[in-house]
Each structure stands twice: as C-alpha cells, then as structure tokens.
C-alpha cells in the first residue's frame, strides 16, 4: 500500500490586542512579529468564555499526497474543567470550538481550508478534530434554521413549528409532539437565548447528510438541553427531529 507522507509546517501566532483574555498564550518566537485579526481574536475569546482553561492557537499548512496542500487554523485547549467532564463525548465540544471560532470570522474565512480543534486533558491525552471550512459554512447556514425554531418557540408559534416538521426519516405524531412541547414550555419559563453545544453529521440510508445540532435553551425559570436534526445540504426549513432534555 502506498504510504501517504505528510509535512506539517506551523507558524505560531499571538493576538495583536493589547488586552489579552486570560488563557490566551504565546506559542512561539514568531508570535512577536505576527498577529491575528480582531475577528480571530474574538473567536478565541468566545471559546475561552465558554470553556475556560487555556488556549494556544496557530496557523499551519499540511501537505499530503492524498489531500494536497491545506492551510488550517488550530485551537489547542487545555486545563478546561468543562472539557474534562466531557472526556468520553468530546466530539460535540470539539465541533463547537471550531464553530464558535468560525462564526466570528468574516473575510478571514477565505484564508483557511480547515479549522482544527485540539483538546489536551489532564492525563496527557491529546485529541485533534479537523473541520473543513466548507462544512463549517454549511453548518453556519443551517444554524439559521435552529435559531428560527427557537424564535418560533419564543413566540409560541406552534402551528408554524408543526409545518416545518418532516416525518420522512423518523416516524412520529406531529400533533402529539406539539402538545408535549406546549406542556413543557409552560413549566420552563420564557426563553432568553440559545447556546450551541456542538454538531455532528452522519449519512442516513437515504443518502441524506443528517446534521444534528445540540445546545441549551437559557430561560427565566429552568434551562433545558435542546437539539434538532435537519438535512445539511438543503436550504429547506425542515426538521426531521426536535428534542428536549430536562
């Protein structure tokens, strides 16, 4: 079997902002001469606000005979109590780290092929998850449907919510689901905001790339976990699943 050779070239950076967020770290000698943009810095700060700990960040280029040349931005998170608690299900937080960073970018999106989330645990375990910019852009676009769903719940527009439910992949009673949602909404209180926890993508037997977005709905009375499933590659306002977890 032909062995794939890879060459990794990393240029380490430090934010140019005078007031660094606690947890941001220098990662190399070149950091004194190169800076990241305000949008990239805002992404790093949002990650630190969400997960705590320390964040090292770098820009690198990977070259392989299989995938060619790819430029990436890597975020390395360590000493995070939140991530330590998610050791056995780290894929969701890893995806969220990449997403939180990516959604802060503007023209910088064109500078990279991938965003890498690297988590270092207390026992020394190191896990890296690469996410293509193309995938993150699709997720970012589909996040609009998640926010639209939250707005429907906030406004108690249950008829419109029912109209965007699609039972093609998973059989369920729409009327029963809406009835249960109404009961739960009465108990939990008014919605303040939605905070994403991450995403995952899997292909179904119908060859649909199913996007699962999970997060928390922050409320006046009781917060709750919330998730939706939709077609990653479609622009339709359709949900295949909508789930609450108290």
C-alpha positions as a Python dict, from the first residue, in 0.01 Angstrom:
ca = {
    (1, 'X'): (0, 0, 0),
    (2, 'X'): (132, 337, -94),
    (3, 'X'): (222, 526, 219),
    (4, 'X'): (100, 883, 244),
    (5, 'X'): (367, 1125, 355),
    (6, 'X'): (262, 1443, 528),
    (7, 'X'): (456, 1756, 602),
    (8, 'X'): (328, 1987, 872),
    (9, 'X'): (451, 2343, 879),
    (10, 'X'): (322, 2553, 1168),
    (11, 'X'): (354, 2924, 1217),
    (12, 'X'): (261, 3016, 1571),
    (13, 'X'): (80, 3337, 1645),
    (14, 'X'): (-34, 3559, 1926),
    (15, 'X'): (-319, 3807, 1928),
    (16, 'X'): (-235, 4167, 1847),
    (17, 'X'): (-481, 4306, 2102),
    (18, 'X'): (-324, 4486, 2393),
    (19, 'X'): (-563, 4335, 2647),
    (20, 'X'): (-547, 3959, 2608),
    (21, 'X'): (-818, 3737, 2752),
    (22, 'X'): (-690, 3526, 3040),
    (23, 'X'): (-592, 3192, 2896),
    (24, 'X'): (-453, 3312, 2564),
    (25, 'X'): (-90, 3210, 2529),
    (26, 'X'): (216, 3279, 2319),
    (27, 'X'): (311, 2974, 2120),
    (28, 'X'): (639, 3058, 1952),
    (29, 'X'): (912, 3308, 1877),
    (30, 'X'): (735, 3438, 1565),
    (31, 'X'): (441, 3547, 1778),
    (32, 'X'): (617, 3875, 1848),
    (33, 'X'): (608, 3964, 1477),
    (34, 'X'): (276, 3821, 1351),
    (35, 'X'): (-73, 3894, 1480),
    (36, 'X'): (-419, 3750, 1431),
    (37, 'X'): (-713, 3969, 1329),
    (38, 'X'): (-969, 4119, 1563),
    (39, 'X'): (-1230, 3869, 1438),
    (40, 'X'): (-999, 3573, 1501),
    (41, 'X'): (-919, 3714, 1844),
    (42, 'X'): (-1292, 3749, 1916),
    (43, 'X'): (-1335, 3381, 1827),
    (44, 'X'): (-1060, 3278, 2069),
    (45, 'X'): (-1214, 3490, 2344),
    (46, 'X'): (-1559, 3337, 2290),
    (47, 'X'): (-1411, 2987, 2322),
    (48, 'X'): (-1235, 3082, 2646),
    (49, 'X'): (-1551, 3240, 2785),
    (50, 'X'): (-1740, 2920, 2703),
    (51, 'X'): (-1492, 2654, 2814),
    (52, 'X'): (-1236, 2829, 3033),
    (53, 'X'): (-885, 2689, 3060),
    (54, 'X'): (-605, 2795, 2830),
    (55, 'X'): (-599, 2836, 2453),
    (56, 'X'): (-296, 2817, 2229),
    (57, 'X'): (-356, 2894, 1864),
    (58, 'X'): (-153, 2859, 1549),
    (59, 'X'): (-170, 2870, 1172),
    (60, 'X'): (-23, 2582, 979),
    (61, 'X'): (-8, 2408, 644),
    (62, 'X'): (-41, 2035, 592),
    (63, 'X'): (79, 1874, 271),
    (64, 'X'): (-1, 1515, 175),
    (65, 'X'): (-1, 1308, -141),
    (66, 'X'): (-367, 1228, -80),
    (67, 'X'): (-521, 1563, 16),
    (68, 'X'): (-276, 1812, -128),
    (69, 'X'): (-195, 2135, 50),
    (70, 'X'): (-432, 2262, 320),
    (71, 'X'): (-397, 2571, 536),
    (72, 'X'): (-552, 2548, 882),
    (73, 'X'): (-607, 2745, 1199),
    (74, 'X'): (-557, 2530, 1508),
    (75, 'X'): (-707, 2594, 1851),
    (76, 'X'): (-547, 2396, 2133),
    (77, 'X'): (-748, 2396, 2457),
    (78, 'X'): (-609, 2270, 2787),
    (79, 'X'): (-686, 2295, 3160),
    (80, 'X'): (-1060, 2320, 3094),
    (81, 'X'): (-1283, 2170, 3363),
    (82, 'X'): (-1577, 2170, 3124),
    (83, 'X'): (-1390, 1964, 2865),
    (84, 'X'): (-1252, 1726, 3130),
    (85, 'X'): (-1611, 1639, 3224),
    (86, 'X'): (-1682, 1558, 2859),
    (87, 'X'): (-1383, 1326, 2807),
    (88, 'X'): (-1596, 1038, 2680),
    (89, 'X'): (-1807, 1253, 2447),
    (90, 'X'): (-1557, 1513, 2338),
    (91, 'X'): (-1661, 1519, 1970),
    (92, 'X'): (-1951, 1759, 2035),
    (93, 'X'): (-1745, 2019, 2229),
    (94, 'X'): (-1466, 1985, 1971),
    (95, 'X'): (-1709, 2069, 1692),
    (96, 'X'): (-1840, 2361, 1894),
    (97, 'X'): (-1491, 2502, 1944),
    (98, 'X'): (-1440, 2507, 1567),
    (99, 'X'): (-1787, 2653, 1510),
    (100, 'X'): (-1758, 2929, 1772),
    (101, 'X'): (-1429, 3037, 1617),
    (102, 'X'): (-1556, 3017, 1259),
    (103, 'X'): (-1873, 3217, 1316),
    (104, 'X'): (-1664, 3514, 1429),
    (105, 'X'): (-1475, 3523, 1100),
    (106, 'X'): (-1561, 3743, 805),
    (107, 'X'): (-1317, 3779, 516),
    (108, 'X'): (-1076, 3557, 713),
    (109, 'X'): (-1290, 3258, 612),
    (110, 'X'): (-1111, 3263, 278),
    (111, 'X'): (-771, 3228, 446),
    (112, 'X'): (-816, 2868, 564),
    (113, 'X'): (-919, 2526, 438),
    (114, 'X'): (-973, 2378, 783),
    (115, 'X'): (-1021, 2469, 1148),
    (116, 'X'): (-860, 2223, 1392),
    (117, 'X'): (-986, 2170, 1748),
    (118, 'X'): (-724, 2012, 1972),
    (119, 'X'): (-804, 1921, 2333),
    (120, 'X'): (-540, 1826, 2587),
    (121, 'X'): (-662, 1651, 2901),
    (122, 'X'): (-506, 1637, 3246),
    (123, 'X'): (-379, 1283, 3192),
    (124, 'X'): (-187, 1396, 2884),
    (125, 'X'): (-434, 1259, 2631),
    (126, 'X'): (-444, 1477, 2319),
    (127, 'X'): (-724, 1464, 2064),
    (128, 'X'): (-743, 1664, 1741),
    (129, 'X'): (-1052, 1709, 1525),
    (130, 'X'): (-1023, 1880, 1184),
    (131, 'X'): (-1326, 2052, 1032),
    (132, 'X'): (-1327, 2179, 677),
    (133, 'X'): (-1426, 2540, 623),
    (134, 'X'): (-1677, 2418, 364),
    (135, 'X'): (-1853, 2205, 627),
    (136, 'X'): (-1847, 2481, 887),
    (137, 'X'): (-2005, 2719, 637),
    (138, 'X'): (-2287, 2472, 574),
    (139, 'X'): (-2339, 2429, 949),
    (140, 'X'): (-2336, 2806, 997),
    (141, 'X'): (-2602, 2846, 729),
    (142, 'X'): (-2819, 2570, 877),
    (143, 'X'): (-2782, 2722, 1224),
    (144, 'X'): (-3028, 2982, 1094),
    (145, 'X'): (-3298, 2715, 1098),
    (146, 'X'): (-3212, 2632, 1459),
    (147, 'X'): (-3243, 2999, 1554),
    (148, 'X'): (-3569, 3022, 1358),
    (149, 'X'): (-3701, 2726, 1558),
    (150, 'X'): (-3604, 2897, 1884),
    (151, 'X'): (-3786, 3212, 1769),
    (152, 'X'): (-4100, 3008, 1694),
    (153, 'X'): (-4086, 2862, 2044),
    (154, 'X'): (-4025, 3205, 2195),
    (155, 'X'): (-4327, 3344, 2011),
    (156, 'X'): (-4532, 3031, 2082),
    (157, 'X'): (-4600, 2993, 1710),
    (158, 'X'): (-4670, 2622, 1730),
    (159, 'X'): (-4862, 2597, 1404),
    (160, 'X'): (-4563, 2720, 1202),
    (161, 'X'): (-4339, 2491, 1405),
    (162, 'X'): (-4559, 2194, 1318),
    (163, 'X'): (-4547, 2289, 950),
    (164, 'X'): (-4167, 2258, 934),
    (165, 'X'): (-4158, 1911, 1092),
    (166, 'X'): (-4081, 1636, 841),
    (167, 'X'): (-4156, 1271, 925),
    (168, 'X'): (-3974, 1131, 622),
    (169, 'X'): (-3684, 981, 819),
    (170, 'X'): (-3833, 932, 1166),
    (171, 'X'): (-4195, 847, 1225),
    (172, 'X'): (-4370, 1046, 1498),
    (173, 'X'): (-4702, 1213, 1560),
    (174, 'X'): (-4666, 1585, 1494),
    (175, 'X'): (-4975, 1677, 1695),
    (176, 'X'): (-4858, 1475, 1994),
    (177, 'X'): (-4513, 1632, 1979),
    (178, 'X'): (-4654, 1986, 1967),
    (179, 'X'): (-4890, 1908, 2258),
    (180, 'X'): (-4597, 1784, 2467),
    (181, 'X'): (-4387, 2089, 2374),
    (182, 'X'): (-4666, 2321, 2489),
    (183, 'X'): (-4679, 2146, 2827),
    (184, 'X'): (-4303, 2162, 2872),
    (185, 'X'): (-4286, 2527, 2769),
    (186, 'X'): (-4533, 2619, 3043),
    (187, 'X'): (-4305, 2462, 3304),
    (188, 'X'): (-3971, 2603, 3188),
    (189, 'X'): (-4044, 2974, 3154),
    (190, 'X'): (-3963, 3237, 2895),
    (191, 'X'): (-3670, 3184, 2658),
    (192, 'X'): (-3370, 3418, 2678),
    (193, 'X'): (-3124, 3266, 2431),
    (194, 'X'): (-2986, 2952, 2267),
    (195, 'X'): (-2628, 2843, 2331),
    (196, 'X'): (-2485, 2582, 2093),
    (197, 'X'): (-2303, 2278, 2235),
    (198, 'X'): (-2186, 2137, 1901),
    (199, 'X'): (-2287, 1935, 1599),
    (200, 'X'): (-2237, 1601, 1431),
    (201, 'X'): (-2307, 1476, 1080),
    (202, 'X'): (-2400, 1126, 968),
    (203, 'X'): (-2527, 982, 643),
    (204, 'X'): (-2865, 811, 652),
    (205, 'X'): (-2983, 514, 448),
    (206, 'X'): (-3148, 768, 217),
    (207, 'X'): (-2803, 921, 149),
    (208, 'X'): (-2903, 1235, 339),
    (209, 'X'): (-2630, 1408, 536),
    (210, 'X'): (-2814, 1444, 864),
    (211, 'X'): (-2696, 1741, 1072),
    (212, 'X'): (-2757, 1716, 1446),
    (213, 'X'): (-2725, 2046, 1636),
    (214, 'X'): (-2731, 2036, 2014),
    (215, 'X'): (-2734, 2313, 2271),
    (216, 'X'): (-2902, 2467, 2573),
    (217, 'X'): (-3201, 2699, 2586),
    (218, 'X'): (-3139, 2957, 2858),
    (219, 'X'): (-3464, 3050, 3034),
    (220, 'X'): (-3603, 3255, 3319),
    (221, 'X'): (-3712, 2952, 3523),
    (222, 'X'): (-3526, 2636, 3415),
    (223, 'X'): (-3272, 2584, 3137),
    (224, 'X'): (-3301, 2276, 2919),
    (225, 'X'): (-3097, 2087, 2662),
    (226, 'X'): (-3233, 2108, 2310),
    (227, 'X'): (-3146, 1951, 1976),
    (228, 'X'): (-3267, 1949, 1617),
    (229, 'X'): (-3186, 1730, 1317),
    (230, 'X'): (-3201, 1852, 958),
    (231, 'X'): (-3062, 1798, 609),
    (232, 'X'): (-2716, 1955, 598),
    (233, 'X'): (-2722, 2007, 222),
    (234, 'X'): (-3071, 2151, 190),
    (235, 'X'): (-3190, 2509, 228),
    (236, 'X'): (-3543, 2397, 315),
    (237, 'X'): (-3691, 2490, 651),
    (238, 'X'): (-3750, 2130, 756),
    (239, 'X'): (-3674, 1948, 1080),
    (240, 'X'): (-3653, 1570, 1098),
    (241, 'X'): (-3628, 1569, 1479),
    (242, 'X'): (-3679, 1815, 1762),
    (243, 'X'): (-3590, 1702, 2112),
    (244, 'X'): (-3593, 1839, 2468),
    (245, 'X'): (-3390, 1707, 2761),
    (246, 'X'): (-3466, 1831, 3112),
}
